[in-house]
Amino acid sequence: MLINCHLVVIMVLSTGVHAMTIQSRLNKDTVQLIKIAQRIEFIRKQDEMGNQKVIAMIYISEDSNPIRAMAGDVTWDAHDIDKAKRSIRRHNKTCLIIDRRDQVI
């Protein structure tokens, strides 16, 4: 029985089905900010080494400075935009979500 399970997994992976990525959880303060956010922008952040990751910037009002979405003590990695949008929509159905991944900071 165990051998058959392994064969199924190998067949599924060899047919091009990709494993799901695990996205880190937003911290409680970030969830509270998302609930009152007016808009959220996805942008690329580049570190000193040249590595890039997609992050979410939260805007509470039109003239406010952005706040980074956090997962624990680190910036939330929003590389899977569809999952990130679903996570945001779960907490705030009316905020504007803008994709600015072409913008690098």
Coordinates of C-alpha atoms in Angstrom, one line a residue:
M1 CA 0.0 0.0 0.0
L2 CA 2.8 2.4 0.9
I3 CA 4.6 1.7 -2.4
N4 CA 1.4 2.7 -4.4
C5 CA 1.2 6.0 -2.6
H6 CA 4.8 6.8 -3.5
L7 CA 4.1 5.9 -7.1
V8 CA 1.1 8.3 -7.2
V9 CA 3.1 11.1 -5.8
I10 CA 5.9 10.6 -8.3
M11 CA 3.4 10.4 -11.2
V12 CA 1.8 13.7 -10.1
L13 CA 5.1 15.5 -9.7
S14 CA 6.3 14.2 -13.1
T15 CA 3.2 15.5 -14.9
G16 CA 4.0 19.1 -14.1
V17 CA 1.8 19.6 -11.0
H18 CA 3.7 22.0 -8.8
A19 CA 3.8 21.8 -5.0
M20 CA 2.0 24.6 -3.2
T21 CA 4.1 27.3 -1.6
I22 CA 3.6 28.0 2.1
Q23 CA 3.0 31.6 2.8
S24 CA 3.9 33.0 6.2
R25 CA 1.2 34.3 8.5
L26 CA 0.5 37.9 8.9
N27 CA 1.1 39.2 12.5
K28 CA -1.9 40.5 14.5
D29 CA -1.0 44.2 14.2
T30 CA -0.8 43.9 10.4
V31 CA -4.2 42.2 10.2
Q32 CA -5.7 45.1 12.2
L33 CA -4.1 47.6 9.8
I34 CA -5.4 45.7 6.8
K35 CA -8.9 45.8 8.2
I36 CA -8.8 49.7 8.1
A37 CA -6.6 50.1 5.0
Q38 CA -7.7 52.3 2.1
R39 CA -5.3 50.6 -0.3
I40 CA -2.5 48.1 -0.4
E41 CA 0.3 48.1 -3.0
F42 CA 2.5 45.2 -4.0
I43 CA 6.0 46.3 -4.8
R44 CA 9.5 44.7 -5.1
K45 CA 12.0 45.3 -2.4
Q46 CA 15.7 44.8 -3.2
D47 CA 18.3 44.3 -0.4
E48 CA 22.0 45.2 -0.5
M49 CA 22.9 41.8 -2.0
G50 CA 20.6 42.3 -4.9
N51 CA 17.9 39.8 -3.8
Q52 CA 14.4 40.9 -4.4
K53 CA 11.1 39.9 -2.9
V54 CA 7.5 41.1 -3.3
I55 CA 6.1 43.0 -0.2
A56 CA 2.8 44.6 0.6
M57 CA 2.6 48.3 1.6
I58 CA -0.5 49.3 3.6
Y59 CA -2.0 52.8 3.2
I60 CA -4.5 53.8 5.9
S61 CA -5.5 57.0 4.1
E62 CA -4.6 58.9 0.9
D63 CA -2.0 61.1 2.5
S64 CA -0.5 58.6 4.9
N65 CA 3.0 57.0 4.7
P66 CA 3.0 53.3 3.8
I67 CA 3.3 50.6 6.5
R68 CA 5.0 47.3 5.5
A69 CA 2.9 44.2 6.1
M70 CA 4.7 42.0 8.6
A71 CA 4.9 38.3 9.4
G72 CA 6.4 38.0 12.8
D73 CA 9.5 40.2 12.9
V74 CA 10.1 40.1 9.1
T75 CA 8.5 41.7 6.1
W76 CA 5.6 39.5 4.8
D77 CA 6.7 37.8 1.6
A78 CA 3.9 38.3 -0.8
H79 CA 5.5 36.5 -3.8
D80 CA 2.3 34.5 -4.6
I81 CA 0.0 37.5 -5.5
D82 CA -3.2 35.5 -5.8
K83 CA -2.8 34.0 -2.3
A84 CA -1.8 37.4 -0.9
K85 CA -4.9 39.0 -2.4
R86 CA -7.1 36.3 -0.9
S87 CA -5.5 36.9 2.5
I88 CA -6.1 40.6 2.2
R89 CA -9.7 40.2 1.0
R90 CA -10.5 37.9 3.9
H91 CA -9.9 40.9 6.2
N92 CA -10.9 43.9 4.0
K93 CA -13.3 43.4 1.1
T94 CA -13.3 47.0 0.0
C95 CA -9.7 48.2 0.0
L96 CA -8.0 49.0 -3.3
I97 CA -5.3 46.5 -4.2
I98 CA -2.6 47.8 -6.6
D99 CA 0.1 45.7 -8.3
R100 CA 3.2 47.7 -8.7
R101 CA 5.8 44.9 -8.9
D102 CA 7.5 46.8 -11.7
Q103 CA 8.5 49.3 -9.0
V104 CA 11.7 48.4 -7.1
I105 CA 12.7 50.0 -3.8

